[in-house]
Amino acid sequence: MQIKGDEMNILVEALPYLSAFKGKTVVVKYGGNAMLSDDLKNKVLQDIVFLRLAGMRPVVVHGGGPEITAMLKQAGKKSEFVSGLRVTDAETVAIAELALVGRTNTDLVRRLNILGGNAIGLNGKDGKLLEAKKHLADVYEDGQVNLVDIGFVGTVDKINTDLLNLLIQNDYIPVIAPIGLGADGETYNINADSVAGEVAGALKAEKLLMLTDVRGIYEDHHDESTFLSTLTFEKAHELIIKGSIDGGMIPKVKACITALSGGAHKTHIIDGRREHSILQEIFSDEGVGGVVIALDALFGSSGSRGAQQSGQQDQADAQQAERTAKRSIGGHKGHPSFCFMLP
């Protein structure tokens, strides 16, 4: 096969990135419509295997919302969401575990291994990978934030980074299903965006890549001219209350804050519907997303996002600290996604 001129230029353009990111950890949050199309799924997984063969250290955190919804429907249960998070009773969390661990995770591991990826499937119960506690959902009403109990929905309390580093150092691709283990052995369904942010921070990842199925954030959903390539997190909080940032985008924005505050270097929210969007973002000058450059400390002088807290008021204080974090968001002109970066 002869390499054409434009293909050769692409390889040359990628060279400095291949050098810069060799040996670096990259966390990929995989979900949304990129999981629904078989063709697009294979392209995403090809990108992940490419990262590994190029000397990077990918870690995959996956969702599985459509699979969970389909299985709940088969069981005669209706899916309900609060602030982008699924309301989860005991029956629902059992079905979610079956969908995420028994179906989605094993399928992704199988596909990655066929492509030569050396993947290994994990969930939070394996080696206490994800120790979890109950999460209270933010509900925005009349400019106020209320915390609502939505069942067996968890938040990450502790990550077994020793296990992940052991696998990474031995050339495995960890593929993580977002099921957490509670202190008393209970099972928690954890938002995959949240898990990805926590994992990226705990591993001090070079990058967190979050695949989504929306073009970006708009001041007004109905007016494409209001696409926002630059905003502060105060502005993001305002848009959440207003409803311009809503549903599944809320956990994604929070996950980026979590990753950066935990020690990740840079995060990207990219349109996973674009073919080979991961490779385009990492190995090209243009990329597919924007850039967010930190202007000051994320949490002020106290800096205690990870402090151990209990009770609704303590959780409210911790979540408010995240919401008021000060960062600037800017973008590549004309591109439809976001990237958060520590200096």
mmCIF file of C-alpha atoms in Angstrom:
data_model
loop_
_atom_site.group_PDB
_atom_site.id
_atom_site.type_symbol
_atom_site.label_atom_id
_atom_site.label_comp_id
_atom_site.label_asym_id
_atom_site.label_seq_id
_atom_site.Cartn_x
_atom_site.Cartn_y
_atom_site.Cartn_z
ATOM 1 C CA MET A 1 0.000 0.000 0.000
ATOM 2 C CA GLN A 2 1.404 3.354 -1.008
ATOM 3 C CA ILE A 3 0.972 6.302 1.379
ATOM 4 C CA LYS A 4 -0.460 9.360 -0.366
ATOM 5 C CA GLY A 5 0.913 12.861 0.109
ATOM 6 C CA ASP A 6 -1.879 14.125 2.370
ATOM 7 C CA GLU A 7 -1.667 10.976 4.487
ATOM 8 C CA MET A 8 2.081 11.493 4.860
ATOM 9 C CA ASN A 9 1.456 15.064 6.026
ATOM 10 C CA ILE A 10 -0.924 13.765 8.684
ATOM 11 C CA LEU A 11 1.743 11.379 9.968
ATOM 12 C CA VAL A 12 4.328 14.174 10.077
ATOM 13 C CA GLU A 13 1.887 16.470 11.891
ATOM 14 C CA ALA A 14 1.338 13.781 14.511
ATOM 15 C CA LEU A 15 5.054 13.264 15.187
ATOM 16 C CA PRO A 16 5.549 15.891 17.945
ATOM 17 C CA TYR A 17 2.419 14.682 19.713
ATOM 18 C CA LEU A 18 3.557 11.067 19.561
ATOM 19 C CA SER A 19 6.815 12.151 21.184
ATOM 20 C CA ALA A 20 5.225 14.389 23.811
ATOM 21 C CA PHE A 21 2.582 11.916 24.982
ATOM 22 C CA LYS A 22 4.590 8.697 24.966
ATOM 23 C CA GLY A 23 4.183 6.987 28.322
ATOM 24 C CA LYS A 24 1.417 9.375 29.416
ATOM 25 C CA THR A 25 -1.872 8.227 30.901
ATOM 26 C CA VAL A 26 -5.037 9.158 29.030
ATOM 27 C CA VAL A 27 -8.471 8.495 30.509
ATOM 28 C CA VAL A 28 -11.255 8.088 27.955
ATOM 29 C CA LYS A 29 -14.860 8.368 29.039
ATOM 30 C CA TYR A 30 -16.847 6.455 26.434
ATOM 31 C CA GLY A 31 -20.601 6.749 26.167
ATOM 32 C CA GLY A 32 -23.504 8.362 24.371
ATOM 33 C CA ASN A 33 -24.353 7.789 20.737
ATOM 34 C CA ALA A 34 -20.773 6.692 20.049
ATOM 35 C CA MET A 35 -21.796 3.396 21.693
ATOM 36 C CA LEU A 36 -24.924 2.860 19.626
ATOM 37 C CA SER A 37 -23.538 2.643 16.093
ATOM 38 C CA ASP A 38 -21.496 -0.506 15.539
ATOM 39 C CA ASP A 39 -19.335 1.213 12.934
ATOM 40 C CA LEU A 40 -18.681 4.248 15.113
ATOM 41 C CA LYS A 41 -18.024 2.008 18.127
ATOM 42 C CA ASN A 42 -15.279 0.190 16.221
ATOM 43 C CA LYS A 43 -13.681 3.491 15.195
ATOM 44 C CA VAL A 44 -13.609 4.707 18.797
ATOM 45 C CA LEU A 45 -12.052 1.453 19.960
ATOM 46 C CA GLN A 46 -9.521 1.592 17.116
ATOM 47 C CA ASP A 47 -8.515 5.025 18.404
ATOM 48 C CA ILE A 48 -8.027 3.637 21.916
ATOM 49 C CA VAL A 49 -5.901 0.735 20.681
ATOM 50 C CA PHE A 50 -3.885 3.190 18.579
ATOM 51 C CA LEU A 51 -3.120 5.196 21.719
ATOM 52 C CA ARG A 52 -1.753 2.071 23.410
ATOM 53 C CA LEU A 53 0.321 0.983 20.418
ATOM 54 C CA ALA A 54 1.653 4.540 20.109
ATOM 55 C CA GLY A 55 3.089 4.279 23.622
ATOM 56 C CA MET A 56 0.356 6.013 25.588
ATOM 57 C CA ARG A 57 -1.480 4.439 28.514
ATOM 58 C CA PRO A 58 -5.233 4.560 27.948
ATOM 59 C CA VAL A 59 -7.788 3.850 30.667
ATOM 60 C CA VAL A 60 -11.421 3.516 29.605
ATOM 61 C CA VAL A 61 -14.440 4.399 31.745
ATOM 62 C CA HIS A 62 -17.688 3.570 30.006
ATOM 63 C CA GLY A 63 -21.333 4.347 30.426
ATOM 64 C CA GLY A 64 -24.203 2.234 29.240
ATOM 65 C CA GLY A 65 -27.330 4.283 29.659
ATOM 66 C CA PRO A 66 -29.139 2.998 26.553
ATOM 67 C CA GLU A 67 -28.481 -0.628 27.567
ATOM 68 C CA ILE A 68 -29.752 0.050 31.100
ATOM 69 C CA THR A 69 -32.848 1.815 29.769
ATOM 70 C CA ALA A 70 -33.605 -1.061 27.399
ATOM 71 C CA MET A 71 -33.262 -3.664 30.154
ATOM 72 C CA LEU A 72 -35.413 -1.625 32.532
ATOM 73 C CA LYS A 73 -38.069 -1.369 29.842
ATOM 74 C CA GLN A 74 -37.998 -5.145 29.407
ATOM 75 C CA ALA A 75 -38.544 -5.446 33.158
ATOM 76 C CA GLY A 76 -41.479 -3.038 32.995
ATOM 77 C CA LYS A 77 -39.678 -0.193 34.789
ATOM 78 C CA LYS A 78 -39.679 3.405 33.589
ATOM 79 C CA SER A 79 -36.433 5.383 33.658
ATOM 80 C CA GLU A 80 -36.476 8.640 35.604
ATOM 81 C CA PHE A 81 -33.697 11.224 35.784
ATOM 82 C CA VAL A 82 -32.851 14.064 38.152
ATOM 83 C CA SER A 83 -30.148 16.527 37.044
ATOM 84 C CA GLY A 84 -28.915 14.030 34.461
ATOM 85 C CA LEU A 85 -28.671 11.161 36.998
ATOM 86 C CA ARG A 86 -30.840 8.054 36.929
ATOM 87 C CA VAL A 87 -33.154 7.508 39.891
ATOM 88 C CA THR A 88 -32.091 4.071 41.144
ATOM 89 C CA ASP A 89 -34.002 1.812 43.512
ATOM 90 C CA ALA A 90 -32.762 -1.651 44.592
ATOM 91 C CA GLU A 91 -34.194 -3.413 41.529
ATOM 92 C CA THR A 92 -32.845 -0.756 39.179
ATOM 93 C CA VAL A 93 -29.294 -0.939 40.548
ATOM 94 C CA ALA A 94 -29.286 -4.723 40.081
ATOM 95 C CA ILE A 95 -30.376 -4.288 36.459
ATOM 96 C CA ALA A 96 -27.816 -1.507 35.948
ATOM 97 C CA GLU A 97 -25.039 -3.776 37.236
ATOM 98 C CA LEU A 98 -26.088 -6.548 34.877
ATOM 99 C CA ALA A 99 -26.185 -4.141 31.922
ATOM 100 C CA LEU A 100 -22.912 -2.380 32.675
ATOM 101 C CA VAL A 101 -20.794 -5.287 33.904
ATOM 102 C CA GLY A 102 -22.380 -8.286 32.247
ATOM 103 C CA ARG A 103 -23.040 -6.829 28.829
ATOM 104 C CA THR A 104 -21.400 -3.489 28.002
ATOM 105 C CA ASN A 105 -18.079 -4.082 29.758
ATOM 106 C CA THR A 106 -17.551 -7.591 28.416
ATOM 107 C CA ASP A 107 -18.467 -6.475 24.894
ATOM 108 C CA LEU A 108 -15.985 -3.590 24.922
ATOM 109 C CA VAL A 109 -13.214 -5.796 26.330
ATOM 110 C CA ARG A 110 -13.898 -8.429 23.656
ATOM 111 C CA ARG A 111 -13.768 -5.849 20.865
ATOM 112 C CA LEU A 112 -10.606 -4.186 22.162
ATOM 113 C CA ASN A 113 -8.829 -7.512 22.453
ATOM 114 C CA ILE A 114 -9.801 -8.494 18.917
ATOM 115 C CA LEU A 115 -8.184 -5.236 17.791
ATOM 116 C CA GLY A 116 -5.014 -6.102 19.714
ATOM 117 C CA GLY A 117 -5.643 -3.878 22.718
ATOM 118 C CA ASN A 118 -4.869 -6.268 25.627
ATOM 119 C CA ALA A 119 -7.884 -4.985 27.587
ATOM 120 C CA ILE A 120 -9.118 -6.182 30.950
ATOM 121 C CA GLY A 121 -12.604 -5.537 32.324
ATOM 122 C CA LEU A 122 -13.176 -4.129 35.813
ATOM 123 C CA ASN A 123 -15.951 -2.750 37.970
ATOM 124 C CA GLY A 124 -15.733 -0.978 41.302
ATOM 125 C CA LYS A 125 -16.079 -4.184 43.309
ATOM 126 C CA ASP A 126 -12.939 -5.722 41.806
ATOM 127 C CA GLY A 127 -10.117 -5.168 44.296
ATOM 128 C CA LYS A 128 -12.218 -2.381 45.856
ATOM 129 C CA LEU A 129 -11.433 -0.329 42.782
ATOM 130 C CA LEU A 130 -14.234 2.184 43.416
ATOM 131 C CA GLU A 131 -15.276 2.617 47.030
ATOM 132 C CA ALA A 132 -18.448 4.674 47.039
ATOM 133 C CA LYS A 133 -20.941 6.536 49.192
ATOM 134 C CA LYS A 134 -24.448 7.840 48.517
ATOM 135 C CA HIS A 135 -24.732 10.822 46.179
ATOM 136 C CA LEU A 136 -27.358 13.500 46.632
ATOM 137 C CA ALA A 137 -28.452 15.110 43.375
ATOM 138 C CA ASP A 138 -28.440 18.866 42.851
ATOM 139 C CA VAL A 139 -31.874 20.151 41.885
ATOM 140 C CA TYR A 140 -32.042 23.776 40.742
ATOM 141 C CA GLU A 141 -35.355 25.483 41.498
ATOM 142 C CA ASP A 142 -36.018 29.241 41.502
ATOM 143 C CA GLY A 143 -32.304 29.987 41.639
ATOM 144 C CA GLN A 144 -31.793 27.710 44.650
ATOM 145 C CA VAL A 145 -29.987 24.383 44.945
ATOM 146 C CA ASN A 146 -31.711 21.536 46.769
ATOM 147 C CA LEU A 147 -30.177 18.114 47.460
ATOM 148 C CA VAL A 148 -32.352 15.109 46.618
ATOM 149 C CA ASP A 149 -31.874 11.424 47.526
ATOM 150 C CA ILE A 150 -32.256 9.433 44.292
ATOM 151 C CA GLY A 151 -31.574 5.965 45.678
ATOM 152 C CA PHE A 152 -28.574 3.740 45.050
ATOM 153 C CA VAL A 153 -26.671 6.402 43.156
ATOM 154 C CA GLY A 154 -23.153 6.819 44.446
ATOM 155 C CA THR A 155 -20.189 9.093 44.322
ATOM 156 C CA VAL A 156 -16.580 7.918 44.410
ATOM 157 C CA ASP A 157 -15.058 8.000 47.891
ATOM 158 C CA LYS A 158 -11.757 6.212 47.160
ATOM 159 C CA ILE A 159 -9.972 4.726 44.124
ATOM 160 C CA ASN A 160 -7.550 1.810 44.225
ATOM 161 C CA THR A 161 -4.875 3.433 42.091
ATOM 162 C CA ASP A 162 -2.402 0.657 42.972
ATOM 163 C CA LEU A 163 -4.549 -1.794 41.017
ATOM 164 C CA LEU A 164 -4.889 0.511 38.026
ATOM 165 C CA ASN A 165 -1.179 1.373 37.960
ATOM 166 C CA LEU A 166 -0.274 -2.323 38.173
ATOM 167 C CA LEU A 167 -2.391 -3.051 35.101
ATOM 168 C CA ILE A 168 -1.201 0.005 33.180
ATOM 169 C CA GLN A 169 2.454 -0.740 33.871
ATOM 170 C CA ASN A 170 1.956 -4.259 32.525
ATOM 171 C CA ASP A 171 0.524 -2.992 29.237
ATOM 172 C CA TYR A 172 -3.149 -3.671 29.957
ATOM 173 C CA ILE A 173 -5.989 -1.319 29.036
ATOM 174 C CA PRO A 174 -8.285 -1.141 32.085
ATOM 175 C CA VAL A 175 -11.944 -0.903 31.040
ATOM 176 C CA ILE A 176 -14.017 0.268 34.001
ATOM 177 C CA ALA A 177 -17.762 -0.154 34.519
ATOM 178 C CA PRO A 178 -19.081 2.557 36.883
ATOM 179 C CA ILE A 179 -20.423 0.311 39.629
ATOM 180 C CA GLY A 180 -19.229 1.204 43.137
ATOM 181 C CA LEU A 181 -18.930 -0.689 46.422
ATOM 182 C CA GLY A 182 -20.425 0.865 49.546
ATOM 183 C CA ALA A 183 -18.954 0.633 53.044
ATOM 184 C CA ASP A 184 -21.567 -1.946 54.029
ATOM 185 C CA GLY A 185 -21.310 -3.918 50.804
ATOM 186 C CA GLU A 186 -24.132 -2.142 49.013
ATOM 187 C CA THR A 187 -23.999 -1.619 45.246
ATOM 188 C CA TYR A 188 -24.008 1.905 43.842
ATOM 189 C CA ASN A 189 -24.616 3.009 40.281
ATOM 190 C CA ILE A 190 -22.211 5.895 39.694
ATOM 191 C CA ASN A 191 -22.419 8.383 36.859
ATOM 192 C CA ALA A 192 -19.699 7.387 34.372
ATOM 193 C CA ASP A 193 -18.655 11.012 33.817
ATOM 194 C CA SER A 194 -18.071 11.377 37.546
ATOM 195 C CA VAL A 195 -16.014 8.163 37.674
ATOM 196 C CA ALA A 196 -13.910 9.291 34.720
ATOM 197 C CA GLY A 197 -13.164 12.617 36.396
ATOM 198 C CA GLU A 198 -12.185 10.938 39.647
ATOM 199 C CA VAL A 199 -10.015 8.333 37.901
ATOM 200 C CA ALA A 200 -8.255 10.977 35.793
ATOM 201 C CA GLY A 201 -7.505 13.048 38.867
ATOM 202 C CA ALA A 202 -6.346 10.094 40.968
ATOM 203 C CA LEU A 203 -3.993 8.900 38.211
ATOM 204 C CA LYS A 204 -2.742 12.440 37.536
ATOM 205 C CA ALA A 205 -3.607 11.741 33.903
ATOM 206 C CA GLU A 206 -2.133 13.772 31.095
ATOM 207 C CA LYS A 207 -5.575 14.006 29.526
ATOM 208 C CA LEU A 208 -9.204 13.231 30.211
ATOM 209 C CA LEU A 209 -11.156 12.784 26.972
ATOM 210 C CA MET A 210 -14.922 12.823 27.430
ATOM 211 C CA LEU A 211 -16.938 11.705 24.416
ATOM 212 C CA THR A 212 -20.379 13.248 24.185
ATOM 213 C CA ASP A 213 -23.126 13.446 21.599
ATOM 214 C CA VAL A 214 -23.858 17.159 21.565
ATOM 215 C CA ARG A 215 -22.135 19.920 19.621
ATOM 216 C CA GLY A 216 -21.437 22.148 22.602
ATOM 217 C CA ILE A 217 -22.928 24.755 24.925
ATOM 218 C CA TYR A 218 -25.206 27.551 23.759
ATOM 219 C CA GLU A 219 -26.585 30.604 25.528
ATOM 220 C CA ASP A 220 -29.816 29.754 23.729
ATOM 221 C CA HIS A 221 -30.472 26.173 22.524
ATOM 222 C CA HIS A 222 -32.502 27.462 19.587
ATOM 223 C CA ASP A 223 -29.900 29.905 18.250
ATOM 224 C CA GLU A 224 -26.627 28.475 16.861
ATOM 225 C CA SER A 225 -25.084 31.957 16.842
ATOM 226 C CA THR A 226 -25.036 31.818 20.662
ATOM 227 C CA PHE A 227 -22.499 28.952 20.702
ATOM 228 C CA LEU A 228 -20.076 29.617 23.565
ATOM 229 C CA SER A 229 -16.382 29.131 22.921
ATOM 230 C CA THR A 230 -15.419 31.157 26.003
ATOM 231 C CA LEU A 231 -17.006 31.216 29.471
ATOM 232 C CA THR A 232 -16.082 31.170 33.139
ATOM 233 C CA PHE A 233 -17.286 28.546 35.565
ATOM 234 C CA GLU A 234 -19.364 31.239 37.224
ATOM 235 C CA LYS A 235 -21.019 31.632 33.820
ATOM 236 C CA ALA A 236 -21.400 27.857 33.552
ATOM 237 C CA HIS A 237 -23.152 27.835 36.943
ATOM 238 C CA GLU A 238 -25.442 30.602 35.712
ATOM 239 C CA LEU A 239 -26.258 28.606 32.566
ATOM 240 C CA ILE A 240 -27.004 25.491 34.643
ATOM 241 C CA ILE A 241 -29.546 27.449 36.677
ATOM 242 C CA LYS A 242 -30.921 29.024 33.496
ATOM 243 C CA GLY A 243 -31.191 25.602 31.850
ATOM 244 C CA SER A 244 -28.795 26.191 28.942
ATOM 245 C CA ILE A 245 -26.464 23.619 30.508
ATOM 246 C CA ASP A 246 -28.692 20.810 31.666
ATOM 247 C CA GLY A 247 -29.195 17.065 31.832
ATOM 248 C CA GLY A 248 -26.154 14.991 31.008
ATOM 249 C CA MET A 249 -23.896 17.999 30.367
ATOM 250 C CA ILE A 250 -23.956 18.957 34.069
ATOM 251 C CA PRO A 251 -22.003 15.865 35.232
ATOM 252 C CA LYS A 252 -19.519 16.375 32.377
ATOM 253 C CA VAL A 253 -18.683 19.926 33.438
ATOM 254 C CA LYS A 254 -18.364 18.818 37.075
ATOM 255 C CA ALA A 255 -16.176 15.866 36.055
ATOM 256 C CA CYS A 256 -13.732 18.216 34.339
ATOM 257 C CA ILE A 257 -13.434 20.269 37.529
ATOM 258 C CA THR A 258 -12.918 17.090 39.552
ATOM 259 C CA ALA A 259 -10.190 15.812 37.218
ATOM 260 C CA LEU A 260 -8.259 19.067 37.255
ATOM 261 C CA SER A 261 -8.526 19.551 41.004
ATOM 262 C CA GLY A 262 -7.299 15.983 41.494
ATOM 263 C CA GLY A 263 -4.183 16.514 39.393
ATOM 264 C CA ALA A 264 -5.080 15.791 35.768
ATOM 265 C CA HIS A 265 -3.257 18.098 33.370
ATOM 266 C CA LYS A 266 -5.863 18.695 30.709
ATOM 267 C CA THR A 267 -9.429 17.678 29.915
ATOM 268 C CA HIS A 268 -11.424 17.668 26.706
ATOM 269 C CA ILE A 269 -15.134 17.363 25.998
ATOM 270 C CA ILE A 270 -15.376 16.235 22.383
ATOM 271 C CA ASP A 271 -18.113 15.249 19.974
ATOM 272 C CA GLY A 272 -17.905 11.464 19.932
ATOM 273 C CA ARG A 273 -20.133 11.279 16.858
ATOM 274 C CA ARG A 274 -17.219 12.426 14.699
ATOM 275 C CA GLU A 275 -15.175 9.553 13.296
ATOM 276 C CA HIS A 276 -11.797 9.108 14.991
ATOM 277 C CA SER A 277 -12.405 12.189 17.128
ATOM 278 C CA ILE A 278 -9.930 10.944 19.755
ATOM 279 C CA LEU A 279 -7.044 10.772 17.292
ATOM 280 C CA GLN A 280 -8.004 14.112 15.762
ATOM 281 C CA GLU A 281 -8.008 15.783 19.153
ATOM 282 C CA ILE A 282 -4.689 14.376 20.366
ATOM 283 C CA PHE A 283 -2.567 14.116 17.249
ATOM 284 C CA SER A 284 -3.528 17.114 15.089
ATOM 285 C CA ASP A 285 -2.810 20.824 15.319
ATOM 286 C CA GLU A 286 -6.456 21.774 14.881
ATOM 287 C CA GLY A 287 -7.991 19.179 17.187
ATOM 288 C CA VAL A 288 -11.755 18.975 17.458
ATOM 289 C CA GLY A 289 -12.270 21.050 20.581
ATOM 290 C CA GLY A 290 -11.548 24.248 22.439
ATOM 291 C CA VAL A 291 -9.110 25.091 25.201
ATOM 292 C CA VAL A 292 -9.748 26.186 28.767
ATOM 293 C CA ILE A 293 -6.812 27.750 30.569
ATOM 294 C CA ALA A 294 -6.841 28.058 34.372
ATOM 295 C CA LEU A 295 -6.376 31.602 35.627
ATOM 296 C CA ASP A 296 -6.163 30.936 39.358
ATOM 297 C CA ALA A 297 -6.514 28.278 42.036
ATOM 298 C CA LEU A 298 -9.494 26.016 41.675
ATOM 299 C CA PHE A 299 -10.733 26.133 45.260
ATOM 300 C CA GLY A 300 -9.039 29.145 46.802
ATOM 301 C CA SER A 301 -6.765 28.843 49.813
ATOM 302 C CA SER A 302 -8.470 25.876 51.479
ATOM 303 C CA GLY A 303 -8.216 23.602 48.415
ATOM 304 C CA SER A 304 -10.151 20.742 49.984
ATOM 305 C CA ARG A 305 -12.394 19.263 47.322
ATOM 306 C CA GLY A 306 -11.441 15.794 48.488
ATOM 307 C CA ALA A 307 -11.967 16.375 52.206
ATOM 308 C CA GLN A 308 -13.994 13.705 53.960
ATOM 309 C CA GLN A 309 -17.400 15.161 54.823
ATOM 310 C CA SER A 310 -20.722 13.849 56.001
ATOM 311 C CA GLY A 311 -24.335 14.973 55.981
ATOM 312 C CA GLN A 312 -26.319 16.989 53.496
ATOM 313 C CA GLN A 313 -24.886 20.367 54.566
ATOM 314 C CA ASP A 314 -21.288 19.172 54.243
ATOM 315 C CA GLN A 315 -22.012 17.746 50.790
ATOM 316 C CA ALA A 316 -23.722 21.004 49.839
ATOM 317 C CA ASP A 317 -20.604 22.942 50.902
ATOM 318 C CA ALA A 318 -18.332 20.646 48.881
ATOM 319 C CA GLN A 319 -20.540 20.847 45.804
ATOM 320 C CA GLN A 320 -20.807 24.628 46.142
ATOM 321 C CA ALA A 321 -16.990 24.812 46.196
ATOM 322 C CA GLU A 322 -16.945 23.040 42.844
ATOM 323 C CA ARG A 323 -19.676 25.258 41.427
ATOM 324 C CA THR A 324 -17.847 28.463 42.377
ATOM 325 C CA ALA A 325 -14.453 27.308 41.114
ATOM 326 C CA LYS A 326 -12.866 29.955 38.926
ATOM 327 C CA ARG A 327 -11.528 28.969 35.533
ATOM 328 C CA SER A 328 -11.709 30.432 32.071
ATOM 329 C CA ILE A 329 -12.862 28.476 29.059
ATOM 330 C CA GLY A 330 -11.713 29.291 25.541
ATOM 331 C CA GLY A 331 -11.808 27.426 22.259
ATOM 332 C CA HIS A 332 -10.313 26.783 18.855
ATOM 333 C CA LYS A 333 -12.276 28.952 16.509
ATOM 334 C CA GLY A 334 -15.120 27.122 14.844
ATOM 335 C CA HIS A 335 -14.729 23.845 16.728
ATOM 336 C CA PRO A 336 -17.589 22.449 18.756
ATOM 337 C CA SER A 337 -16.156 21.113 21.977
ATOM 338 C CA PHE A 338 -14.321 22.103 25.129
ATOM 339 C CA CYS A 339 -10.942 21.443 26.703
ATOM 340 C CA PHE A 340 -9.935 22.265 30.273
ATOM 341 C CA MET A 341 -6.254 22.726 31.097
ATOM 342 C CA LEU A 342 -4.121 23.404 34.147
ATOM 343 C CA PRO A 343 -1.160 25.727 33.557
#
